[in-house]
Coordinates of C-alpha atoms in Angstrom, one line a residue:
X1 CA -17.9 32.7 3.9
X2 CA -18.6 30.4 6.9
X3 CA -21.7 28.2 6.8
X4 CA -23.3 26.7 9.9
X5 CA -25.7 23.8 10.0
X6 CA -27.4 22.1 12.9
X7 CA -24.3 20.0 13.6
X8 CA -21.9 22.9 13.9
X9 CA -20.8 23.4 17.5
X10 CA -21.0 27.0 18.8
X11 CA -18.7 28.2 21.5
X12 CA -20.4 30.9 23.6
X13 CA -18.7 33.0 26.4
X14 CA -19.8 32.2 29.9
X15 CA -19.9 34.9 32.6
X16 CA -17.8 34.3 35.7
X17 CA -19.6 34.0 39.0
X18 CA -18.2 34.2 42.5
X19 CA -20.0 31.1 43.6
X20 CA -20.6 28.2 41.2
X21 CA -23.3 25.7 42.0
X22 CA -23.6 22.5 40.0
X23 CA -26.9 20.7 40.1
X24 CA -27.3 17.0 40.0
X25 CA -28.7 17.3 36.5
X26 CA -25.7 19.3 35.3
X27 CA -23.3 16.7 36.7
X28 CA -25.2 13.9 35.0
X29 CA -25.0 15.8 31.7
X30 CA -21.3 16.3 32.2
X31 CA -20.8 12.7 33.0
X32 CA -22.8 11.7 29.9
X33 CA -20.7 14.0 27.7
X34 CA -17.5 12.4 29.1
X35 CA -18.8 8.9 28.5
X36 CA -19.8 9.9 24.9
X37 CA -16.4 11.3 24.2
X38 CA -14.7 8.2 25.6
X39 CA -17.0 6.0 23.6
X40 CA -16.2 7.9 20.4
X41 CA -12.5 7.8 21.1
X42 CA -12.6 4.0 21.6
X43 CA -14.6 3.5 18.4
X44 CA -12.2 5.8 16.5
X45 CA -9.2 3.8 17.7
X46 CA -11.0 0.4 17.1
X47 CA -13.2 0.9 14.1
X48 CA -14.3 -2.7 14.1
X49 CA -16.6 -1.9 17.0
X50 CA -18.8 0.0 14.5
X51 CA -19.1 -2.6 11.8
X52 CA -18.6 -5.9 13.6
X53 CA -22.1 -5.9 15.3
X54 CA -23.6 -5.8 11.7
X55 CA -21.6 -8.8 10.6
X56 CA -23.6 -11.4 8.6
X57 CA -23.2 -14.5 6.5
X58 CA -22.8 -12.7 3.2
X59 CA -19.8 -10.8 4.7
X60 CA -18.5 -14.0 6.1
X61 CA -18.5 -15.8 2.7
X62 CA -16.8 -12.9 1.0
X63 CA -14.2 -12.5 3.7
X64 CA -13.4 -16.2 3.8
X65 CA -12.9 -16.5 0.0
X66 CA -10.8 -13.3 -0.2
X67 CA -8.8 -14.1 3.0
X68 CA -7.9 -17.7 1.9
X69 CA -7.0 -16.4 -1.6
X70 CA -4.6 -13.8 -0.1
X71 CA -3.2 -16.4 2.2
X72 CA -2.3 -18.7 -0.7
X73 CA -0.5 -15.8 -2.3
X74 CA 1.3 -14.4 0.7
X75 CA 3.0 -17.7 1.7
X76 CA 5.4 -17.9 -1.3
X77 CA 5.8 -14.1 -1.5
X78 CA 6.6 -13.9 2.3
X79 CA 9.3 -16.5 2.1
X80 CA 10.7 -14.9 -1.1
X81 CA 10.8 -11.4 0.3
X82 CA 12.5 -12.6 3.5
X83 CA 15.4 -13.6 1.3
X84 CA 15.5 -10.1 -0.1
X85 CA 15.9 -8.9 3.6
X86 CA 18.8 -11.4 4.0
X87 CA 16.7 -13.4 6.5
X88 CA 15.7 -17.1 6.7
X89 CA 12.4 -17.7 4.8
X90 CA 10.4 -18.6 7.9
X91 CA 10.7 -15.0 9.0
X92 CA 8.7 -13.9 6.0
X93 CA 5.9 -16.3 7.2
X94 CA 6.1 -14.8 10.8
X95 CA 5.7 -11.3 9.4
X96 CA 2.9 -12.3 7.1
X97 CA 1.0 -13.9 10.0
X98 CA 1.3 -11.0 12.5
X99 CA 0.4 -8.4 9.8
X100 CA -3.0 -9.9 8.9
X101 CA -3.7 -11.0 12.5
X102 CA -3.4 -7.6 14.1
X103 CA -4.2 -5.1 11.4
X104 CA -8.0 -5.7 11.2
X105 CA -8.4 -4.4 14.8
X106 CA -7.3 -0.9 13.8
X107 CA -8.2 -0.9 10.1
X108 CA -10.2 1.7 8.2
X109 CA -9.6 -0.1 4.9
X110 CA -11.3 -3.4 4.1
X111 CA -8.9 -4.2 1.2
X112 CA -5.4 -3.7 2.5
X113 CA -3.2 -6.7 3.4
X114 CA -0.2 -6.0 5.6
X115 CA 2.9 -8.2 5.4
X116 CA 6.3 -8.3 3.8
X117 CA 6.7 -6.2 0.6
X118 CA 9.5 -6.1 -1.9
X119 CA 10.8 -2.6 -1.3
X120 CA 10.9 -2.7 2.5
X121 CA 12.5 -6.1 2.3
X122 CA 15.2 -4.8 0.0
X123 CA 15.7 -1.8 2.2
X124 CA 16.2 -4.1 5.3
X125 CA 18.6 -6.3 3.3
X126 CA 20.6 -3.2 2.3
X127 CA 20.8 -2.0 5.9
X128 CA 22.1 -5.4 7.0
X129 CA 24.6 -5.6 4.1
X130 CA 26.0 -2.1 4.6
X131 CA 26.4 -2.8 8.4
X132 CA 28.5 -5.9 7.7
X133 CA 30.4 -7.0 9.6
X134 CA 27.8 -6.5 12.3
X135 CA 28.9 -5.6 15.8
X136 CA 29.9 -8.4 18.1
X137 CA 26.8 -10.2 19.5
X138 CA 24.4 -8.6 16.9
X139 CA 22.8 -10.7 14.2
X140 CA 20.8 -9.9 11.1
X141 CA 17.7 -11.1 13.0
X142 CA 18.4 -8.6 15.8
X143 CA 18.7 -5.8 13.2
X144 CA 15.4 -6.7 11.6
X145 CA 13.6 -7.1 14.9
X146 CA 14.9 -3.8 16.3
X147 CA 13.9 -2.0 13.1
X148 CA 10.4 -3.4 13.4
X149 CA 10.1 -2.2 16.9
X150 CA 11.6 1.2 16.3
X151 CA 9.7 1.9 13.1
X152 CA 6.5 0.7 14.7
X153 CA 7.0 3.1 17.7
X154 CA 7.8 6.0 15.4
X155 CA 4.8 5.4 13.0
X156 CA 2.4 4.8 16.0
X157 CA 3.5 8.1 17.5
X158 CA 2.8 9.8 14.2
X159 CA -0.6 8.2 14.2
X160 CA -1.4 9.3 17.7
X161 CA -0.3 12.9 16.8
X162 CA -2.6 12.8 13.7
X163 CA 0.2 13.2 11.3
X164 CA -1.5 11.3 8.4
X165 CA -1.3 14.5 6.4
X166 CA 2.4 14.0 5.9
X167 CA 1.7 11.8 2.8
X168 CA 0.2 14.8 1.0
X169 CA 3.7 16.3 0.9
X170 CA 5.2 13.4 -1.1
X171 CA 4.3 14.1 -4.8
X172 CA 3.5 11.3 -7.3
X173 CA 6.8 11.5 -9.3
X174 CA 8.9 11.1 -6.1
X175 CA 6.9 8.1 -4.9
X176 CA 7.0 6.6 -8.3
X177 CA 10.7 7.1 -8.7
X178 CA 11.9 5.2 -5.8
X179 CA 9.3 2.4 -6.2
X180 CA 10.2 2.0 -9.9
X181 CA 13.9 2.2 -9.1
X182 CA 13.5 -0.3 -6.3
X183 CA 11.7 -2.7 -8.6
X184 CA 14.5 -2.5 -11.1
X185 CA 17.1 -3.1 -8.4
X186 CA 15.2 -6.0 -7.0
X187 CA 14.8 -7.7 -10.4
X188 CA 18.4 -7.2 -11.3
X189 CA 19.5 -8.3 -7.8
X190 CA 17.7 -11.7 -8.3
X191 CA 19.4 -12.4 -11.7
X192 CA 22.4 -14.2 -10.1
X193 CA 20.1 -16.5 -8.1
X194 CA 17.8 -17.0 -11.1
X195 CA 20.7 -18.0 -13.3
X196 CA 22.4 -20.2 -10.7
X197 CA 25.6 -18.3 -10.1
X198 CA 27.7 -19.4 -7.2
X199 CA 28.7 -17.2 -4.3
X200 CA 32.2 -16.9 -5.7
X201 CA 30.8 -15.8 -9.1
X202 CA 28.5 -13.2 -7.6
X203 CA 31.3 -11.5 -5.7
X204 CA 30.3 -8.6 -3.5
X205 CA 28.4 -6.5 -6.0
X206 CA 25.6 -4.5 -4.4
X207 CA 24.2 -1.9 -6.8
X208 CA 22.1 -3.0 -9.8
X209 CA 24.8 -1.8 -12.3
X210 CA 27.5 -3.8 -10.5
X211 CA 25.3 -6.9 -10.4
X212 CA 24.6 -6.6 -14.1
X213 CA 28.3 -6.4 -14.9
X214 CA 29.0 -9.4 -12.7
X215 CA 26.3 -11.5 -14.4
X216 CA 27.6 -10.7 -17.9
X217 CA 31.1 -11.5 -16.8
X218 CA 30.4 -14.8 -14.9
X219 CA 27.4 -16.4 -16.6
X220 CA 29.2 -19.0 -18.6
X221 CA 27.6 -22.2 -17.5
X222 CA 24.0 -23.4 -17.7
X223 CA 23.2 -25.4 -14.5
X224 CA 20.0 -27.0 -13.2
X225 CA 19.3 -23.9 -11.2
X226 CA 19.4 -21.9 -14.4
X227 CA 16.9 -24.1 -16.1
X228 CA 14.6 -24.1 -13.1
X229 CA 14.7 -20.3 -12.7
X230 CA 14.2 -19.3 -16.3
X231 CA 11.5 -22.0 -16.9
X232 CA 9.6 -21.0 -13.7
X233 CA 9.7 -17.3 -14.7
X234 CA 8.4 -18.1 -18.2
X235 CA 5.7 -20.4 -16.8
X236 CA 4.5 -17.7 -14.4
X237 CA 4.0 -15.2 -17.2
X238 CA 2.6 -17.8 -19.6
X239 CA -0.1 -18.8 -17.1
X240 CA -1.0 -15.2 -16.4
X241 CA -1.3 -14.1 -20.1
X242 CA -3.2 -17.2 -21.1
X243 CA -5.7 -16.8 -18.3
X244 CA -6.1 -13.1 -18.9
X245 CA -6.7 -13.8 -22.6
X246 CA -9.4 -16.4 -21.8
X247 CA -11.0 -14.1 -19.3
X248 CA -11.5 -11.4 -21.9
X249 CA -13.0 -13.9 -24.3
X250 CA -15.3 -15.6 -21.7
X251 CA -17.2 -13.3 -19.4
X252 CA -19.0 -16.2 -17.9
X253 CA -15.9 -17.7 -16.4
X254 CA -14.0 -14.6 -15.5
X255 CA -14.2 -15.2 -11.8
X256 CA -13.0 -18.8 -12.1
X257 CA -10.1 -17.7 -14.3
X258 CA -9.2 -14.9 -11.9
X259 CA -8.8 -17.4 -9.0
X260 CA -6.8 -19.7 -11.2
X261 CA -4.5 -16.8 -12.1
X262 CA -4.0 -15.9 -8.4
X263 CA -2.9 -19.5 -7.8
X264 CA -0.2 -19.4 -10.5
X265 CA 2.6 -18.7 -8.0
X266 CA 1.8 -21.5 -5.6
X267 CA 1.1 -24.0 -8.4
X268 CA 4.4 -23.1 -10.1
X269 CA 6.3 -23.5 -6.8
X270 CA 4.5 -26.8 -6.2
X271 CA 5.5 -28.2 -9.6
X272 CA 9.1 -27.3 -9.3
X273 CA 9.3 -28.5 -5.7
X274 CA 8.1 -31.9 -6.7
X275 CA 10.7 -32.1 -9.4
X276 CA 13.3 -30.8 -7.0
X277 CA 12.4 -33.4 -4.4
X278 CA 12.9 -36.1 -7.0
X279 CA 16.2 -34.8 -8.3
X280 CA 17.8 -34.2 -4.9
X281 CA 16.7 -37.6 -3.4
X282 CA 16.9 -39.9 -6.4
X283 CA 19.7 -38.4 -8.6
X284 CA 23.1 -36.8 -8.2
X285 CA 22.0 -33.5 -9.8
X286 CA 23.1 -30.5 -7.7
X287 CA 20.3 -28.0 -7.0
X288 CA 20.1 -25.1 -4.6
X289 CA 17.1 -25.2 -2.3
X290 CA 15.8 -23.3 0.7
X291 CA 16.9 -26.1 3.1
X292 CA 15.5 -26.6 6.6
X293 CA 12.6 -24.4 7.6
X294 CA 11.6 -24.7 11.3
X295 CA 8.0 -25.7 12.1
X296 CA 5.7 -23.6 14.1
X297 CA 6.1 -20.1 15.6
X298 CA 9.1 -18.8 17.6
X299 CA 8.6 -18.2 21.3
X300 CA 7.6 -14.6 22.4
X301 CA 10.6 -12.5 23.2
X302 CA 11.5 -8.9 23.5
X303 CA 13.6 -7.6 20.6
X304 CA 17.2 -7.4 21.4
X305 CA 18.3 -3.8 22.0
X306 CA 21.9 -2.6 22.6
X307 CA 24.0 0.5 22.0
X308 CA 25.8 -1.1 19.0
X309 CA 22.5 -2.2 17.6
X310 CA 21.0 1.2 17.9
X311 CA 24.0 2.7 16.2
X312 CA 23.4 0.3 13.3
X313 CA 19.6 1.0 12.8
X314 CA 19.0 4.7 13.7
X315 CA 20.6 6.2 10.6
X316 CA 18.2 4.2 8.4
X317 CA 15.1 4.4 10.6
X318 CA 13.6 7.5 8.8
X319 CA 13.9 5.8 5.5
X320 CA 12.2 2.6 6.8
X321 CA 9.4 4.6 8.4
X322 CA 8.9 6.7 5.3
X323 CA 8.5 3.7 3.0
X324 CA 6.1 2.0 5.5
X325 CA 3.9 5.1 5.5
X326 CA 4.0 6.0 1.8
X327 CA 3.3 2.5 0.5
X328 CA 0.5 1.7 3.0
X329 CA -1.4 5.0 2.8
X330 CA -1.2 5.3 -1.0
X331 CA -2.6 1.8 -1.4
X332 CA -5.3 2.3 1.3
X333 CA -6.5 5.6 -0.2
X334 CA -6.4 4.2 -3.7
X335 CA -8.7 1.3 -2.9
X336 CA -10.9 3.5 -0.7
X337 CA -11.5 5.7 -3.8
X338 CA -12.3 2.7 -5.9
X339 CA -14.9 1.3 -3.5
X340 CA -16.2 4.6 -2.2
X341 CA -15.3 4.4 1.5
X342 CA -13.2 6.8 3.6
X343 CA -9.7 5.9 4.8
X344 CA -8.3 7.8 7.8
X345 CA -4.6 8.1 7.2
X346 CA -3.7 8.9 10.9
X347 CA -5.6 5.8 12.0
X348 CA -3.8 3.7 9.4
X349 CA -0.5 4.9 10.7
X350 CA -1.5 3.7 14.2
X351 CA -2.5 0.4 12.6
X352 CA 0.8 -0.4 10.9
X353 CA 2.7 1.0 13.8
X354 CA 1.0 -1.3 16.4
X355 CA 1.3 -4.2 13.9
X356 CA 5.1 -3.8 13.6
X357 CA 5.5 -3.3 17.4
X358 CA 3.7 -6.6 18.2
X359 CA 5.3 -8.4 15.3
X360 CA 8.8 -7.6 16.6
X361 CA 8.0 -9.9 19.6
X362 CA 7.8 -13.0 17.4
X363 CA 10.6 -12.3 15.0
X364 CA 8.7 -10.3 12.3
X365 CA 10.5 -7.6 10.4
X366 CA 9.0 -4.3 9.2
X367 CA 5.9 -4.8 7.1
X368 CA 3.3 -2.6 5.4
X369 CA 0.5 -2.7 2.9
X370 CA 1.1 -4.9 -0.2
X371 CA -0.4 -3.6 -3.5
X372 CA -0.5 -7.0 -5.2
X373 CA -2.2 -8.8 -2.4
X374 CA -4.5 -5.9 -1.7
X375 CA -5.6 -5.9 -5.3
X376 CA -6.2 -9.7 -5.2
X377 CA -8.3 -9.4 -2.0
X378 CA -10.3 -6.5 -3.6
X379 CA -11.0 -8.5 -6.7
X380 CA -11.9 -11.6 -4.7
X381 CA -14.8 -9.8 -3.1
X382 CA -13.5 -8.9 0.4
X383 CA -16.3 -7.4 2.5
X384 CA -14.6 -6.3 5.8
X385 CA -11.1 -6.2 7.4
X386 CA -11.9 -9.4 9.3
X387 CA -10.8 -11.3 6.2
X388 CA -7.3 -10.9 7.6
X389 CA -8.1 -13.6 10.2
X390 CA -8.7 -16.2 7.4
X391 CA -5.4 -15.2 5.8
X392 CA -3.8 -15.7 9.3
X393 CA -5.2 -19.2 9.6
X394 CA -3.8 -20.2 6.2
X395 CA -0.3 -18.8 7.0
X396 CA -0.4 -20.4 10.5
X397 CA -1.3 -23.8 8.9
X398 CA 1.7 -23.4 6.5
X399 CA 4.0 -22.6 9.5
X400 CA 3.0 -25.9 11.2
X401 CA 2.3 -28.4 8.5
X402 CA 4.1 -27.4 5.3
X403 CA 7.7 -26.5 6.4
X404 CA 9.1 -30.0 5.5
X405 CA 7.9 -29.4 1.9
X406 CA 9.4 -25.8 1.8
X407 CA 12.8 -27.3 2.3
X408 CA 12.8 -28.6 -1.3
X409 CA 11.8 -25.3 -3.0
X410 CA 14.5 -24.3 -5.4
X411 CA 16.0 -20.9 -4.7
X412 CA 16.1 -20.1 -8.4
X413 CA 12.3 -20.5 -8.5
X414 CA 12.0 -18.2 -5.5
X415 CA 14.0 -15.6 -7.5
X416 CA 11.6 -16.1 -10.4
X417 CA 8.7 -15.4 -8.0
X418 CA 10.3 -12.2 -6.9
X419 CA 11.0 -11.0 -10.4
X420 CA 7.5 -11.8 -11.5
X421 CA 6.0 -10.0 -8.4
X422 CA 7.9 -6.7 -9.1
X423 CA 7.6 -6.9 -12.9
X424 CA 4.3 -4.9 -12.9
X425 CA 6.0 -2.1 -11.0
X426 CA 8.4 -1.7 -13.9
X427 CA 6.3 -2.5 -17.0
X428 CA 2.8 -1.5 -15.9
X429 CA 3.7 1.4 -13.6
X430 CA 4.8 5.0 -14.0
X431 CA 7.5 4.2 -16.5
X432 CA 4.8 3.5 -19.1
X433 CA 3.4 7.0 -18.5
X434 CA 6.8 8.7 -18.8
X435 CA 6.2 10.3 -22.2
X436 CA 2.8 11.6 -21.1
X437 CA 4.5 13.1 -18.0
X438 CA 7.3 14.6 -20.0
X439 CA 4.7 16.4 -22.2
X440 CA 2.9 17.7 -19.1
X441 CA 5.7 18.6 -16.7
X442 CA 9.3 18.2 -17.8
X443 CA 10.6 19.2 -14.3
X444 CA 8.7 16.4 -12.6
X445 CA 9.5 13.9 -15.3
X446 CA 13.2 14.7 -14.9
X447 CA 12.9 14.3 -11.1
X448 CA 11.3 10.9 -11.7
X449 CA 14.1 9.8 -14.0
X450 CA 16.7 11.1 -11.6
X451 CA 15.1 9.3 -8.7
X452 CA 15.1 6.0 -10.6
X453 CA 18.7 6.5 -11.6
X454 CA 19.9 7.3 -8.0
X455 CA 18.0 4.2 -6.7
X456 CA 19.5 1.9 -9.3
X457 CA 23.0 3.2 -9.2
X458 CA 23.2 3.5 -5.4
X459 CA 20.5 1.8 -3.4
X460 CA 16.9 2.1 -2.1
X461 CA 17.8 4.1 1.0
X462 CA 19.6 6.8 -1.0
X463 CA 16.8 6.9 -3.5
X464 CA 14.3 7.6 -0.7
X465 CA 16.4 10.5 0.7
X466 CA 16.7 11.9 -2.8
X467 CA 13.0 11.7 -3.1
X468 CA 12.5 13.6 0.2
X469 CA 14.7 16.4 -1.0
X470 CA 13.0 16.5 -4.4
X471 CA 9.6 16.8 -2.6
X472 CA 10.8 19.9 -0.8
X473 CA 12.2 21.4 -4.1
X474 CA 8.9 20.8 -5.9
X475 CA 6.9 22.3 -3.0
X476 CA 9.1 25.4 -3.0
X477 CA 8.8 25.7 -6.7
X478 CA 5.0 25.3 -6.8
X479 CA 4.7 28.0 -4.0
X480 CA 7.1 30.3 -5.7
X481 CA 5.3 29.9 -9.1
X482 CA 1.9 30.7 -7.7
X483 CA 0.5 34.2 -8.3
X484 CA -2.6 36.0 -7.2
X485 CA -5.1 35.4 -4.4
X486 CA -5.8 31.9 -3.1
X487 CA -9.5 31.2 -3.2
X488 CA -11.4 27.9 -3.3
X489 CA -15.1 28.2 -4.4
X490 CA -17.1 25.3 -3.1
X491 CA -19.4 23.7 -5.7
X492 CA -23.0 24.7 -5.6
X493 CA -26.0 22.8 -7.0
X494 CA -28.2 24.7 -9.4
X495 CA -31.9 25.0 -8.5
X496 CA -33.3 22.1 -10.5
X497 CA -35.5 19.4 -8.9
X498 CA -34.2 16.7 -11.2
X499 CA -30.6 17.4 -12.1
X500 CA -27.6 19.0 -10.4
X501 CA -24.7 20.8 -12.1
X502 CA -21.5 21.5 -10.2
X503 CA -18.7 24.0 -10.7
X504 CA -15.5 23.1 -8.9
X505 CA -13.0 26.0 -8.9
X506 CA -9.4 25.0 -8.2
X507 CA -7.4 27.3 -5.9
X508 CA -4.5 29.3 -7.3
X509 CA -2.0 27.2 -5.4
X510 CA -3.5 23.9 -6.4
X511 CA -0.6 21.4 -6.3
X512 CA 0.5 18.2 -4.8
X513 CA 0.3 19.2 -1.1
X514 CA -3.4 20.2 -1.4
X515 CA -4.6 18.2 -4.4
X516 CA -6.0 15.3 -2.4
X517 CA -7.8 17.5 0.1
X518 CA -9.2 19.7 -2.7
X519 CA -10.8 16.9 -4.7
X520 CA -12.0 15.1 -1.6
X521 CA -13.9 18.2 -0.7
X522 CA -15.4 18.4 -4.2
X523 CA -16.4 14.7 -4.0
X524 CA -17.9 15.1 -0.5
X525 CA -20.1 18.0 -1.5
X526 CA -21.3 16.3 -4.7
X527 CA -22.2 13.1 -2.8
X528 CA -24.1 15.1 -0.1
X529 CA -26.2 16.8 -2.7
X530 CA -27.0 14.2 -5.3
X531 CA -28.6 10.8 -5.5
X532 CA -26.8 7.5 -6.4
X533 CA -28.5 4.4 -7.6
X534 CA -25.3 2.3 -7.0
X535 CA -23.6 4.1 -4.1
X536 CA -25.0 2.0 -1.2
X537 CA -24.7 -1.7 -1.9
X538 CA -26.1 -4.6 0.2
X539 CA -24.1 -5.1 3.3
X540 CA -21.6 -2.3 2.8
X541 CA -19.3 -2.7 5.8
X542 CA -18.3 0.9 6.4
X543 CA -21.7 2.7 6.2
X544 CA -24.7 3.0 8.4
X545 CA -28.1 2.2 6.9
X546 CA -29.0 1.5 3.3
X547 CA -30.6 4.6 1.9
X548 CA -29.7 5.5 -1.7
X549 CA -30.6 9.2 -1.2
X550 CA -33.2 8.7 -4.0
X551 CA -35.0 12.0 -3.1
X552 CA -32.0 14.1 -4.2
X553 CA -31.4 15.3 -7.7
X554 CA -29.3 13.3 -10.1
X555 CA -25.8 14.6 -11.1
X556 CA -25.8 15.9 -14.7
X557 CA -22.5 17.8 -15.2
X558 CA -19.3 18.8 -13.5
X559 CA -17.2 21.8 -14.6
X560 CA -13.6 22.0 -13.4
X561 CA -12.7 25.7 -13.2
X562 CA -9.0 26.0 -13.9
X563 CA -9.1 29.6 -14.9
X564 CA -7.0 30.7 -11.9
X565 CA -4.5 27.8 -12.2
X566 CA -3.6 27.9 -15.9
X567 CA -1.3 25.2 -17.1
X568 CA 0.8 25.0 -13.8
X569 CA -0.9 21.9 -12.4
X570 CA 1.7 19.3 -11.4
X571 CA 1.4 15.5 -12.1
X572 CA 0.0 14.7 -8.6
X573 CA -2.7 17.4 -9.0
X574 CA -3.5 16.1 -12.5
X575 CA -3.8 12.5 -11.3
X576 CA -6.0 13.6 -8.4
X577 CA -8.5 15.1 -10.9
X578 CA -8.6 11.9 -12.9
X579 CA -9.2 9.9 -9.6
X580 CA -11.9 12.4 -8.7
X581 CA -13.6 11.9 -12.1
X582 CA -13.5 8.1 -11.7
X583 CA -14.9 8.3 -8.2
X584 CA -17.8 10.6 -9.1
X585 CA -18.7 8.6 -12.2
X586 CA -18.8 5.4 -10.1
X587 CA -21.0 7.2 -7.5
X588 CA -23.4 8.6 -10.1
X589 CA -24.0 5.4 -11.9
X590 CA -24.9 7.3 -15.1
X591 CA -23.2 9.3 -17.8
X592 CA -21.9 12.6 -16.4
X593 CA -21.0 15.5 -18.7
X594 CA -17.5 16.9 -17.8
X595 CA -16.2 20.3 -18.8
X596 CA -13.0 22.2 -18.2
X597 CA -13.0 26.0 -17.9
X598 CA -9.8 27.8 -18.7
X599 CA -8.9 31.4 -19.5
X600 CA -9.6 30.5 -23.2
X601 CA -13.1 29.3 -22.5
X602 CA -15.0 26.1 -21.7
X603 CA -14.2 22.8 -23.4
X604 CA -15.5 19.2 -22.9
X605 CA -13.3 16.9 -20.9

C-alpha cells in the first residue's frame, strides 16, 4: 500500500500544445524553483550552512574542550601510526592536521575525527614493503601521497554517485575479522621495537607469525629500549585501570577522571621523553629515539604521479578505499545512533574523499575516521563538527613549536602507544563475543575466525579481499536460504490517546544487506508518532527548533514480529535489532516493554 501525505510530490501528465506561451509569473516561479533546488544542493553538500548560523557560546565551549582533548590524543597517535606506514613521524601530524581542518565543512557527524588510523597505516606500510625495492625515482612518500590522492578521488566519486549504500553489503563478521586480525598483526609487529631488537635481529619477517618466531629466536638481551617499552606499556594500562576504578567509585569526579585518562598517552610520552633526553645527553646509554622532526608544514605541491608509481599503487587501491569507507561509515553511524542524529553515508564518502584529495597536497597519507578519538570527543561533550578546528590548532601548534622535543621520544615508547591503542580492538572487540556468535550462527563465526587467520598469517590487504569474497558468499547464502513472500509491515500506533504500541514485522529476507535500512525505518516511524521528554536537548546542532513533541502519545511497547524469519537472522541483523532497541529506549526516556513474536508465540525480550 502506498501512502501519500501533503509533502508527497505528484507527477501529473501535461497535454502537448502547438504553441506554448510562458507568462512572466510562470518564469518567475521556474526561476524560484531552480534557485531553491540549487540552494538545497549547496546545503546538502555543505551541511554546516544549516547549523552554523545557530552557533552559540554553549556550543563553542563544548567544541573547544572536545577539540583540544582530541588534539592532545591525536598528536602522539599520529606520529606513532606514521611509523606503521613506514613514513617519518611528521607525516602523521600532517595527516592529522588536514583531516580535522577539512572534514567539518562536509560532515554530517558531529563526533567523528578524521586522521591516521592503525589499520590504514598498516595497510600503507604493507604496500610500501611489498613494492620494495621501489621503482627508480619513487619514494615511500610518493606512494603514500599518490594513494591519498587516488583513494580520495575514488571515494569522492562514490559519494557523488550516492553509493553510501555499499557499506550495507559488508556484514559484521567480515568487518570484525579484518579489524581484529589487523589489530593482532599490528600489536605483534610492534614487539621487536618494544623489546629493542636491532634491525639485524628483526630480519625481513613480515607476517605476524614470522615476527613472533623472530622475537622468540632473537630476544636474548634486555636493553634500555626494552625497559622503556615494557614500562611504558604497563604504565599506560595502569593509569587507565586506576582512573576507571576511581571513576566508578566517585560519580562526582567522573568527568575530571575521564580527562585525566585521555591524557595518559601524552603524559607517559612526556615522562619517558624527559628521561630519554637526560640519558642521551648526559650518559653513554644507547637509546633509539625518533630523531630529527622538521618544524612547520611542508610547502604545497601536487603529488608525484608516474607510470611506475601507478603500477605500484593501483593493485592495492580497492583495498585502501574499502577500509577508508568501512571504518568511517561504521563509526559515524554508530555515534549517530547513540546521539540520535542522522548520518548521510554518501555525504560522508564525499567528506573523506575531499579530505584525502586536499591532504595529498601537503604530504598527508590516506586517513579516515578514528574510533578511539571519536569516542573521546563524544564523551568530552562535542557539540558540532566545528570542534575539528580546535583540534587543528593544537596539531598545528605541535608542528611548529614541539618538534625539537619530539626528537627525544623513544621508539620503544611509541611502540607501546600503538599496542595500547589497538589493544581494545583485540580484548574488548568482537573476539570477546565469539562464543555468543558461535551459538547464534556457526557459519558467520567460522568466517570471522577464518578472516582473522588470513589477516594474521598473510597481511591486512589479503584479509580485506578475503572479507569481500566472504561478504558475497554470505549474501548468496542468505538469499538462497530465504523462503516465501517478502513483505515488510510498517509499524502502526494503536488508537490510544496516552500510549502507543508498535508491531514491527521483519521481512522474510531480513539479513545484513537490509538490516540497517529496516530498523532505521522502524525507528523513524516510532519517533514520528511518539513523544520524547529527552529527545530534543538544548542547543542540539543537527535539528531545527526545540519541540519535544509533547502532544503525541508516549511509547509503551514494541513487538518485534519474527514469525516470517524464524531463526535465520544473521549476526549483523541481530546486532541491528539490539542497536534499534537501545536507540528507541534512549528516545523514549522511559521503560519500554519489548516482546518478540515467533511461530511459537510471544515472549518478553
